[in-house]
Amino acid sequence: MSAAAVMDRQVNVWQNKLKSNIKVAGSGSPVVFLHGAGGLVWDQFLDTLARRHTVYAPEFPGTTPGDPDAIAQIDNLWDLVLYYDELLGSLVSGPVPVIGHSFGAMLAAELAAHHYDRVSKLVLMCPIGLWREDVPIPNWMIAPPEDLPNLLLSDAKGPLAQQMFGGEPQPEMQIKMIWSMACTGKFIWPIPDKGLKKRIHRIHAPTLVLWGRQDRLVPVAYAQEFAGRIAGAKVELIDRAGHLLTAEHPARVAETIENFLSAG
Amino acid sequence: MYISTFHLMPHRELPGDFEKRYPSVWVTPPFHELADARRIGQFYNWTLDELTAAARAGSDGICTNEHHQNAYGFMPSPNLMGAALARETNGLDCAIVQIGASLPGTQPPIRIAEEYAMLDSISGGRLVAGMPLGTPMDINISYGITPLEQRERYREAHDLIVKAWTAKEVFPWNGKYFQLPMVNIWPRPVQQPHPPVWIPGSGSASTFYYAAEHNYCYCFLSYFGYKSVSRPVRDKYWEVCAEKGRDENPHRMGFLQLVGVSETDEQAEKDYARHVEYFYHKCLHIPPNWLGIPGHNDYNATVNALTKSAVGRNFAALKEKKYKDFLEDRYVVCGSPATVRGQLKDLCQTLRVGNLMVLLHIGSMPHELTLKNIRLFFEEVAPALRPMWADYENLWWPAGLRRKVAQEAMA
């Protein structure tokens, strides 16, 4: 199966102060994907989703190449949620499934809690946003670089780890990732607990909470924290998967999501 | 040339294997394992004594700065030290250079306007008002300020402080980071419209622009000497000054240098080698990624740091260097009075520096040796440097302490 053709679409929003870039691919019913703190990477997981859906993957403000200062237009989480609400409204009419990963999953949860009618179904892949004193989440913006393979992947020494972290660092990739962490970090520094626990009960969309069993960045103990606060939420745990579960098991994660989206 | 004596107030007695046993000198070193509160009290008092001794020996200024949660230099409140020093040096022609209280970490920032005005009052108009951005370890990690907001927060705090010093009427402040209904600080500075402002930095171009646009003195705080790293900084800084229509008055630039003076070069090695190595190996034992926490640098500086800057490489190489390397690369200027005079003149000429800051207490140096260094520096070295740049007025110095500009320039 060949990869989907990925197009860039620009939309002017937020009093025309932001030109948002959205990567779009595939055909079929729409789904929205919100990426994590490391930035948007169009990968095999999104390709797989795009076989049955039109996938809209907005780039977080500031992370679009050539427009790093766009982030200055969004001051706080309240702005951010309304901005995404506005952006999704300009992409699709009516409720749409929203799939988020990590930081993007926190954002998806905030969006669903804020605006019931925007989100038809919600998929939260290892979201941040809640905090347990007994299970602190390491701050990846200050973690030693040599710890990242272990924090992010189930197998810190496997082929994927070699591929992602093994070679000489590429400055262009490093800059992209650092700036993406800078922009997303604006809304979660220094502890990713910005009050979602007070708002999460407002989520009415059917929700799937997906987690890698070996997630050492946001431990799997948080799966029940989320599911227990969202009425009717289902939890699925993926074996031999860490925080970057979509990179480790693209087909399996996409299939699990597909089953959830297609169920009545 | 105006020479100020800088002090970091480091832990002087870290264990010999500190850098092998502990991951960092900043944020994580356990106080109770590594320090004794009474002994630390002695270090604070020695620090005050050493800076006072420098003022009495003829130092033009004495400098303290702010850092948090570390053993490298722990004056969390430089203004507490500044208050003691202002009082102690009344009657001396010595500036109180607060280099200083960190703007983004002080809430509300009019606290700095108030404390600096107090220091200017107590000292009778001898204050230099440093306005530092703060390191990522201090401001982002220790004080929890969002990295991406640090610079914008800094700029707003600066504007508020200057307005709080100068406004004649009570005013409301409706900022993005700070909102205050009625600002009317007491006291106001003795120096009018406000004390001279110095901006310390570590070579980021956005800070050059900020200093040049506001007509402030930029102080380059580098520990990598003036031979290699500092030249691109000098070139860029003076280029920015020219771009912004500023003149070439060397007092627009400050530079910090580690200095050790002894009777001979050989004696200097005996006196200072282990303290220099202690400083570079232990006091700068910082995880390199903390110097570039995402968002602490703006986008251009992030790109620059990953593509051009040598700071990361320099930090990584420190542990392998010994005294002779630090001397050879001019990270430190140590030796006989003649050696130190020659190298510092070369430094100030090369970088076009009119406000030299010297670190005369280095790392683990004991009190007596520090006093010797201070005495020799101000007796044998400083007099030879003072005539430099005498034809330029130091406009970034308290007016009451400025020396007359040399006659040839006046003619």
XYZ file of C-alpha atoms in Angstrom:
675
model
C 0.000 0.000 0.000
C 1.517 3.303 -1.047
C 1.771 6.183 1.375
C -0.901 8.840 1.316
C -0.193 12.124 -0.485
C 0.186 14.675 2.290
C -0.889 18.219 1.463
C -0.343 21.413 3.404
C -3.377 23.591 3.928
C -3.236 27.090 5.391
C -6.099 28.646 7.300
C -6.257 32.181 8.651
C -7.691 32.296 12.153
C -7.454 34.244 15.409
C -8.314 37.662 13.994
C -6.135 36.734 11.000
C -3.079 36.958 13.210
C -2.246 33.301 12.699
C -1.808 31.436 9.469
C -2.197 27.871 10.656
C -0.637 25.049 8.715
C -2.492 21.749 8.630
C -1.178 18.584 7.059
C -4.040 16.799 5.289
C -4.105 13.367 3.692
C -6.439 10.562 2.736
C -10.122 10.417 2.028
C -13.169 9.365 3.939
C -14.718 10.674 7.112
C -12.603 13.339 8.811
C -10.436 12.824 11.895
C -8.173 15.337 13.613
C -4.750 14.392 14.998
C -3.053 16.617 17.592
C 0.664 15.912 17.906
C 2.805 15.775 21.041
C 5.479 18.074 22.420
C 8.166 16.911 19.989
C 6.305 18.258 16.948
C 4.358 16.770 14.055
C 5.990 13.908 12.173
C 3.908 12.407 9.405
C 4.588 8.727 9.896
C 3.317 5.273 9.114
C 0.670 5.578 11.832
C -0.904 8.623 10.173
C -0.564 6.972 6.759
C -2.517 4.011 8.074
C -5.256 6.241 9.485
C -5.432 8.087 6.168
C -6.456 4.882 4.346
C -9.962 5.232 5.708
C -10.144 8.843 6.789
C -9.303 12.346 5.797
C -6.691 13.123 8.435
C -6.242 16.730 9.515
C -3.048 17.241 11.518
C -2.549 20.885 12.520
C 0.978 22.016 13.316
C 1.151 23.597 16.746
C 1.523 27.414 16.591
C 5.199 28.296 16.207
C 6.225 24.876 14.875
C 5.563 25.567 11.200
C 8.880 26.172 9.416
C 9.483 29.869 8.797
C 6.932 31.048 11.362
C 8.508 30.444 14.808
C 7.071 33.570 16.410
C 3.442 32.600 15.745
C 3.408 31.239 19.283
C 3.504 34.824 20.597
C -0.155 35.191 19.547
C -1.341 32.589 22.059
C -0.775 33.634 25.646
C -2.273 30.920 27.813
C -4.236 27.688 27.902
C -7.568 29.518 27.630
C -6.378 31.186 24.397
C -5.003 27.884 23.156
C -8.229 25.915 23.609
C -10.300 28.623 21.931
C -7.774 28.858 19.097
C -8.050 25.109 18.431
C -11.821 25.296 18.701
C -11.808 28.018 16.062
C -9.330 26.134 13.874
C -11.313 22.876 13.928
C -14.472 24.812 13.129
C -12.811 26.199 10.033
C -11.647 22.734 8.865
C -14.753 20.601 9.325
C -18.371 21.336 9.933
C -19.961 19.506 12.804
C -18.462 17.210 15.398
C -15.280 15.342 14.486
C -13.228 12.586 16.131
C -10.109 14.012 17.764
C -7.039 11.852 18.394
C -4.298 13.317 20.555
C -0.907 12.080 21.647
C 0.760 13.168 24.937
C 0.636 16.995 24.988
C -1.803 16.827 22.059
C -3.997 14.447 24.052
C -4.144 16.907 26.939
C -5.179 19.538 24.432
C -7.805 17.196 22.953
C -9.211 16.566 26.431
C -9.357 20.291 27.181
C -11.083 20.919 23.858
C -13.658 18.180 24.454
C -14.309 19.470 27.972
C -14.702 23.015 26.705
C -16.902 22.470 23.640
C -19.110 19.364 23.716
C -20.267 19.682 20.117
C -16.851 19.963 18.532
C -15.620 16.492 19.423
C -17.613 13.429 18.387
C -15.163 10.846 19.697
C -12.014 11.272 21.696
C -8.853 9.192 21.592
C -6.308 10.016 24.290
C -2.936 8.378 23.740
C -0.858 8.612 26.919
C -2.081 12.124 27.721
C -0.410 14.487 30.151
C -2.539 16.901 32.162
C -3.071 15.102 35.482
C -0.538 14.776 38.306
C -0.035 12.209 41.005
C 2.452 13.018 43.753
C 3.403 9.334 43.959
C 3.935 9.029 40.190
C 5.697 12.248 39.115
C 6.193 12.714 35.381
C 9.833 13.477 34.478
C 10.261 16.912 32.886
C 11.456 15.988 29.385
C 12.594 19.559 28.686
C 15.377 19.226 31.251
C 15.970 15.467 31.244
C 19.478 14.329 30.260
C 19.452 13.555 26.522
C 20.867 10.093 27.234
C 17.700 9.269 29.242
C 15.338 9.953 26.341
C 15.415 6.512 24.668
C 14.447 4.896 27.960
C 11.749 7.477 28.733
C 10.192 7.333 25.279
C 10.542 3.768 24.007
C 9.740 0.341 25.440
C 13.112 -0.960 24.251
C 15.780 1.669 24.787
C 18.342 -0.357 22.848
C 16.245 -1.800 20.020
C 16.374 -0.948 16.308
C 13.906 1.937 16.630
C 16.015 3.477 19.412
C 19.080 3.106 17.189
C 17.263 4.731 14.305
C 15.905 7.635 16.388
C 18.790 8.312 18.757
C 21.760 6.322 17.454
C 23.295 8.460 14.718
C 25.029 11.811 14.740
C 22.598 14.502 15.892
C 21.152 16.426 12.970
C 21.012 20.148 13.875
C 17.941 20.722 11.717
C 15.989 17.972 13.490
C 17.266 19.118 16.891
C 16.159 22.704 16.245
C 12.714 21.513 15.115
C 12.274 19.394 18.225
C 13.661 21.964 20.677
C 11.474 24.720 19.310
C 8.424 22.484 19.357
C 9.113 21.693 23.015
C 9.603 25.418 23.662
C 6.214 26.279 22.111
C 4.230 23.491 23.757
C 6.175 24.004 27.000
C 4.666 27.478 27.225
C 1.411 25.865 28.368
C 2.669 23.205 30.757
C 5.878 24.509 32.388
C 7.022 23.588 34.986
C 4.474 20.881 35.927
C 1.924 19.597 33.365
C -1.044 20.037 35.678
C -2.988 23.135 34.641
C -6.392 22.364 36.073
C -7.724 19.670 33.725
C -8.879 17.698 36.780
C -11.476 20.420 37.458
C -12.798 20.375 33.868
C -12.400 16.771 32.731
C -15.875 15.750 33.975
C -17.341 17.899 31.198
C -16.113 15.469 28.511
C -19.211 13.846 26.995
C -17.684 12.316 23.872
C -17.136 8.543 23.838
C -13.500 8.219 24.871
C -10.731 5.694 24.302
C -7.680 5.929 26.551
C -4.694 4.190 24.925
C -1.418 3.546 26.712
C 1.821 1.704 26.205
C 2.435 -0.650 29.098
C 6.119 0.309 29.221
C 5.586 4.069 29.104
C 8.275 5.416 31.457
C 7.588 9.085 30.717
C 3.899 9.199 31.617
C 3.451 5.911 33.472
C 0.504 3.669 32.738
C -0.860 4.373 36.252
C -2.328 7.519 34.682
C -4.564 5.510 32.324
C -7.023 4.829 35.109
C -6.734 8.416 36.373
C -8.096 9.614 33.044
C -10.596 6.845 32.441
C -11.999 7.109 35.963
C -12.847 10.784 35.411
C -14.510 10.444 31.991
C -17.918 8.763 31.946
C -17.855 5.540 29.924
C -14.217 5.812 28.894
C -12.512 2.619 27.703
C -8.889 1.786 28.385
C -6.701 -0.232 26.019
C -3.121 -1.047 26.905
C -0.589 -1.860 24.212
C 2.052 -4.471 25.023
C 5.759 -3.750 24.448
C 4.993 -0.081 23.863
C 6.402 3.025 25.476
C 5.410 6.679 25.250
C 5.988 6.802 21.481
C 3.514 3.977 20.936
C 2.522 5.100 17.445
C 6.149 4.901 16.302
C 6.638 1.493 17.898
C 3.378 -0.116 16.747
C 1.815 2.007 14.022
C -0.438 -0.686 12.568
C -1.655 -2.046 15.883
C -2.420 1.394 17.336
C -4.161 2.516 14.133
C -6.263 -0.662 14.113
C -7.264 -0.217 17.758
C -8.331 3.351 17.025
C -10.159 2.275 13.863
C -12.153 -0.307 15.799
C -13.139 2.335 18.342
C -14.108 4.901 15.688
C -16.171 2.450 13.634
C -18.057 0.983 16.594
C -21.563 2.435 17.057
C 39.332 52.175 32.455
C 37.034 51.411 35.360
C 37.732 48.228 37.271
C 35.186 46.488 39.455
C 35.754 43.507 41.704
C 33.240 40.727 41.186
C 32.441 37.984 43.685
C 30.349 34.869 43.157
C 30.261 33.643 46.768
C 30.936 30.004 45.819
C 31.169 27.013 48.101
C 34.913 26.969 48.865
C 35.185 23.453 50.234
C 33.498 20.975 47.910
C 34.925 17.434 48.140
C 37.727 16.525 45.738
C 35.582 14.026 43.832
C 32.518 16.299 43.745
C 32.117 16.273 39.969
C 32.335 12.473 39.874
C 29.896 11.871 42.700
C 27.226 14.420 41.847
C 25.498 15.099 38.538
C 25.444 18.894 38.807
C 26.632 21.867 40.850
C 23.296 23.530 40.165
C 19.769 22.613 41.286
C 20.486 19.119 42.634
C 23.532 19.155 44.989
C 22.331 18.096 48.456
C 23.043 20.894 50.937
C 23.075 18.695 54.017
C 25.651 16.335 52.529
C 27.906 19.053 51.179
C 27.654 22.019 53.501
C 27.347 23.205 57.058
C 25.196 26.252 57.619
C 27.601 27.869 60.121
C 30.551 27.361 57.799
C 28.513 28.874 54.940
C 27.880 31.868 57.187
C 31.649 32.263 57.390
C 31.842 32.225 53.565
C 29.262 35.031 53.343
C 31.207 37.116 55.823
C 34.500 36.475 54.022
C 32.795 37.499 50.773
C 31.671 40.792 52.323
C 35.142 41.309 53.825
C 36.870 40.622 50.517
C 34.685 43.010 48.553
C 35.128 45.663 51.232
C 38.897 45.119 51.126
C 38.805 45.594 47.349
C 36.884 48.865 47.775
C 39.460 50.081 50.293
C 42.298 48.993 48.000
C 40.906 51.227 45.259
C 38.473 49.092 43.276
C 36.208 51.413 41.288
C 33.217 49.189 41.951
C 32.197 45.994 43.737
C 29.791 43.524 42.142
C 27.344 40.942 43.434
C 24.844 38.873 41.486
C 21.898 36.525 41.911
C 21.855 32.756 41.572
C 19.706 30.054 43.123
C 20.001 26.472 44.322
C 23.667 25.884 43.636
C 27.183 25.700 45.044
C 28.720 27.775 42.212
C 27.703 31.095 43.639
C 24.805 31.428 46.003
C 23.644 34.913 46.696
C 19.913 34.349 46.126
C 19.428 37.976 47.143
C 22.305 40.131 45.880
C 20.598 43.187 47.312
C 21.072 41.887 50.856
C 24.809 41.775 50.138
C 24.611 45.131 48.355
C 22.989 46.729 51.405
C 25.797 45.580 53.688
C 28.399 46.730 51.171
C 26.764 50.113 50.555
C 26.811 50.811 54.266
C 30.365 49.507 54.713
C 31.798 51.592 51.863
C 30.152 54.922 52.625
C 32.818 57.585 52.215
C 34.728 55.639 49.535
C 34.597 56.458 45.813
C 33.388 52.961 45.047
C 30.314 52.042 43.023
C 27.881 49.409 44.278
C 27.453 47.362 41.113
C 24.405 45.131 41.473
C 24.753 42.923 38.447
C 22.296 41.975 39.937
C 18.712 41.112 40.827
C 17.070 38.940 38.127
C 14.133 40.665 36.495
C 12.024 37.727 35.282
C 12.124 35.961 38.655
C 11.120 38.901 40.842
C 7.429 39.406 41.461
C 6.342 42.119 41.242
C 9.388 43.661 39.569
C 8.877 47.009 41.276
C 10.507 45.199 44.198
C 13.799 45.651 42.284
C 13.001 49.321 41.580
C 12.415 49.792 45.308
C 15.486 47.895 46.511
C 17.796 49.543 43.988
C 16.430 52.948 45.019
C 17.146 52.005 48.643
C 20.708 51.021 47.729
C 21.174 54.245 45.784
C 19.909 56.178 48.809
C 22.033 54.345 51.380
C 25.150 54.673 49.184
C 24.553 58.322 48.350
C 24.123 57.767 44.616
C 26.779 55.088 44.016
C 24.570 52.394 42.512
C 25.007 50.729 39.124
C 21.749 48.951 38.305
C 22.393 45.590 36.656
C 19.413 44.014 34.937
C 20.077 40.320 34.334
C 17.842 37.889 32.515
C 18.961 35.041 34.791
C 20.229 31.610 33.823
C 17.858 28.789 32.850
C 18.820 26.937 36.044
C 17.871 29.934 38.188
C 14.809 31.265 36.477
C 13.250 28.291 34.683
C 14.142 25.402 36.959
C 14.567 26.987 40.400
C 11.937 29.726 40.067
C 9.537 27.956 37.683
C 9.274 30.719 35.083
C 8.199 29.442 31.638
C 11.294 29.427 29.400
C 9.550 30.836 26.330
C 8.209 33.761 28.359
C 11.462 34.649 30.120
C 12.678 37.307 27.679
C 9.294 38.945 27.143
C 8.740 38.983 30.876
C 12.187 40.537 31.298
C 11.413 43.343 28.852
C 8.123 44.155 30.541
C 9.771 44.139 33.978
C 12.462 46.514 32.689
C 9.906 48.963 31.309
C 7.965 48.875 34.556
C 11.079 49.431 36.701
C 12.256 52.425 34.677
C 8.789 53.958 34.750
C 8.485 53.313 38.496
C 11.788 55.175 39.017
C 10.974 58.141 36.813
C 7.205 58.762 36.796
C 6.157 61.911 38.617
C 2.535 60.794 38.887
C 0.951 57.658 40.317
C 0.260 55.316 37.388
C -1.565 52.031 36.743
C 0.422 49.237 35.027
C -1.626 47.042 32.736
C 0.933 44.624 31.344
C 0.797 41.105 30.040
C 2.693 39.646 32.987
C 2.169 42.279 35.660
C -0.836 44.354 36.596
C -0.635 46.920 39.365
C -3.408 49.400 40.119
C -1.356 52.292 41.536
C 2.433 52.515 41.245
C 4.252 55.206 43.189
C 7.396 53.708 44.734
C 9.221 55.096 47.746
C 12.085 55.884 47.824
C 13.284 57.096 44.421
C 16.928 56.876 43.308
C 19.373 59.638 44.204
C 20.773 59.491 40.649
C 18.447 61.194 38.180
C 16.647 60.237 36.094
C 17.862 56.821 37.275
C 21.104 54.937 38.026
C 23.198 53.685 35.081
C 21.963 50.362 33.734
C 24.190 47.402 32.849
C 22.918 44.334 31.047
C 24.919 41.193 31.759
C 24.805 38.486 29.115
C 26.519 35.433 27.752
C 26.762 36.410 24.114
C 23.187 36.223 22.811
C 22.646 38.671 19.940
C 19.150 39.632 21.108
C 20.734 41.027 24.291
C 23.235 43.094 22.231
C 20.318 44.682 20.439
C 18.486 45.304 23.672
C 21.502 47.017 25.261
C 22.278 49.077 22.149
C 18.670 50.142 21.624
C 18.421 51.361 25.214
C 21.926 52.854 25.264
C 23.008 50.638 28.178
C 26.314 48.973 28.970
C 26.519 45.333 27.862
C 28.591 43.144 30.182
C 29.877 39.936 28.682
C 30.108 37.315 31.399
C 32.282 34.653 29.840
C 34.561 32.185 31.471
C 36.266 31.316 28.214
C 38.682 34.211 28.063
C 39.227 36.735 25.346
C 41.263 34.824 22.797
C 38.801 32.770 20.817
C 35.202 32.834 21.954
C 35.019 36.484 22.828
C 36.166 37.899 19.508
C 33.056 36.986 17.526
C 31.033 38.393 20.430
C 33.023 41.635 20.325
C 32.638 41.912 16.541
C 28.902 41.320 16.650
C 28.344 43.636 19.606
C 30.143 46.616 18.081
C 28.445 45.895 14.762
C 25.065 46.073 16.512
C 26.078 49.321 18.249
C 26.999 50.842 14.866
C 23.742 49.601 13.338
C 21.812 51.297 16.138
C 23.725 54.555 15.692
C 25.708 54.260 18.926
C 29.277 55.561 19.211
C 32.347 53.471 20.010
C 32.730 54.540 23.624
C 34.483 51.481 25.138
C 32.538 51.909 28.357
C 29.537 50.505 26.498
C 31.118 47.140 27.065
C 31.924 45.296 30.257
C 33.874 42.058 30.517
C 34.460 39.659 33.380
C 37.904 38.079 33.780
C 39.318 35.636 36.317
C 42.589 37.112 37.600
C 45.316 35.869 39.954
C 48.377 37.973 40.805
C 51.473 36.748 42.639
C 55.082 37.802 42.994
C 56.164 35.691 40.001
C 54.562 33.488 37.356
C 55.850 30.401 39.204
C 54.383 31.580 42.491
C 51.090 32.311 40.730
C 50.905 28.684 39.645
C 51.579 27.568 43.223
C 48.973 29.987 44.541
C 46.166 29.654 42.020
C 46.412 26.457 39.921
C 44.266 24.240 42.137
C 41.649 26.967 42.696
C 41.343 27.610 38.979
C 40.907 23.894 38.332
C 38.382 23.677 41.190
C 36.405 26.502 39.596
C 36.309 25.046 36.095
C 35.898 21.410 37.107
C 33.489 21.753 40.023
C 31.814 25.177 39.976
C 30.976 24.842 36.263
C 29.831 21.229 36.566
C 26.530 21.830 34.801
C 24.611 19.456 32.492
C 25.117 21.090 29.061
C 21.460 20.653 28.053
C 20.377 22.899 30.929
C 22.101 25.830 29.273
C 19.692 25.483 26.375
C 16.354 24.570 27.932
C 13.826 24.786 25.078
C 12.465 28.328 24.915
C 15.069 29.989 27.111
C 16.765 31.132 23.913
C 14.658 32.771 21.230
C 14.412 30.973 17.898
C 17.420 32.644 16.279
C 19.601 31.991 19.306
C 18.414 28.365 19.342
C 19.491 27.966 15.730
C 22.763 29.737 16.451
C 23.500 27.586 19.510
C 23.045 24.364 17.546
C 24.847 25.403 14.397
C 27.545 27.938 15.284
C 28.080 28.531 18.968
C 31.123 27.118 20.661
C 29.778 27.492 24.203
C 28.431 23.940 24.401
C 31.694 22.487 23.088
C 33.696 24.678 25.467
C 31.678 23.486 28.436
C 32.094 19.863 27.430
C 35.890 20.258 27.162
C 36.449 21.942 30.550
C 36.985 18.755 32.546
C 39.961 17.760 30.427
C 41.789 21.045 30.837
C 44.376 21.791 33.492
C 45.728 25.055 34.860
C 48.300 25.351 32.073
C 45.549 24.993 29.449
C 43.355 27.592 31.113
C 46.365 29.890 31.232
C 47.402 29.154 27.660
C 43.878 29.752 26.304
C 43.583 32.888 28.482
C 40.497 31.593 30.279
C 42.368 32.937 33.297
C 44.921 35.705 33.583
C 47.382 34.638 36.291
C 50.997 35.484 36.908
C 53.372 38.162 38.051
C 52.155 41.768 38.046
C 53.939 42.363 34.738
C 52.319 39.304 33.105
C 48.861 40.246 34.333
C 49.253 43.898 33.316
C 50.298 42.912 29.808
C 47.500 40.422 29.277
C 44.751 42.623 30.701
C 45.840 45.581 28.559
C 45.751 43.296 25.544
C 42.315 42.024 26.587
C 40.835 45.498 27.014
C 42.324 46.713 23.729
C 41.237 43.605 21.854
C 37.657 43.610 23.084
C 37.349 47.393 23.379
C 36.302 47.061 26.997
C 36.033 50.089 29.268
C 34.316 48.451 32.227
C 36.506 45.579 33.337
C 35.280 43.251 36.054
C 37.820 41.049 37.773
C 37.076 37.910 39.722
C 39.797 37.919 42.379
C 38.263 35.185 44.487
C 38.261 31.990 42.436
C 36.514 28.771 43.487
C 38.187 27.335 46.566
C 40.540 30.246 47.279
C 40.944 30.785 51.011
C 40.370 34.181 52.557
C 44.043 35.119 53.118
C 45.084 34.305 49.574
C 42.144 36.312 48.262
C 43.274 39.316 50.280
C 46.780 38.931 48.858
C 45.391 38.809 45.317
C 43.302 41.921 45.951
C 46.266 43.799 47.414
C 48.680 42.898 44.610
C 46.104 43.558 41.902
C 45.249 47.067 43.083
C 48.839 47.984 43.991
C 50.669 46.518 41.011
C 48.198 46.062 38.154
C 45.231 48.430 38.337
C 47.278 51.669 38.171
C 48.675 50.636 34.791
C 45.209 49.970 33.353
C 43.369 53.042 34.624
C 44.702 55.484 31.980
C 43.204 53.383 29.172
C 40.271 55.024 27.383
C 40.762 58.160 29.489
C 39.552 60.271 26.597
C 36.077 58.758 26.821
C 33.621 59.611 29.562
C 32.156 56.576 31.335
C 28.506 57.477 30.861
C 27.516 54.165 32.458
C 28.969 55.030 35.829
C 27.480 57.026 38.739
C 28.040 60.677 37.799
C 29.467 61.527 41.211
C 32.222 58.927 40.830
C 33.331 59.615 37.243
C 36.900 60.694 36.606
C 37.611 63.755 34.498
C 37.960 63.055 30.816
C 41.555 63.520 29.557
C 42.324 66.997 28.296
C 43.241 66.129 24.700
C 39.753 64.836 24.129
C 38.258 67.960 25.644
C 40.205 70.291 23.357
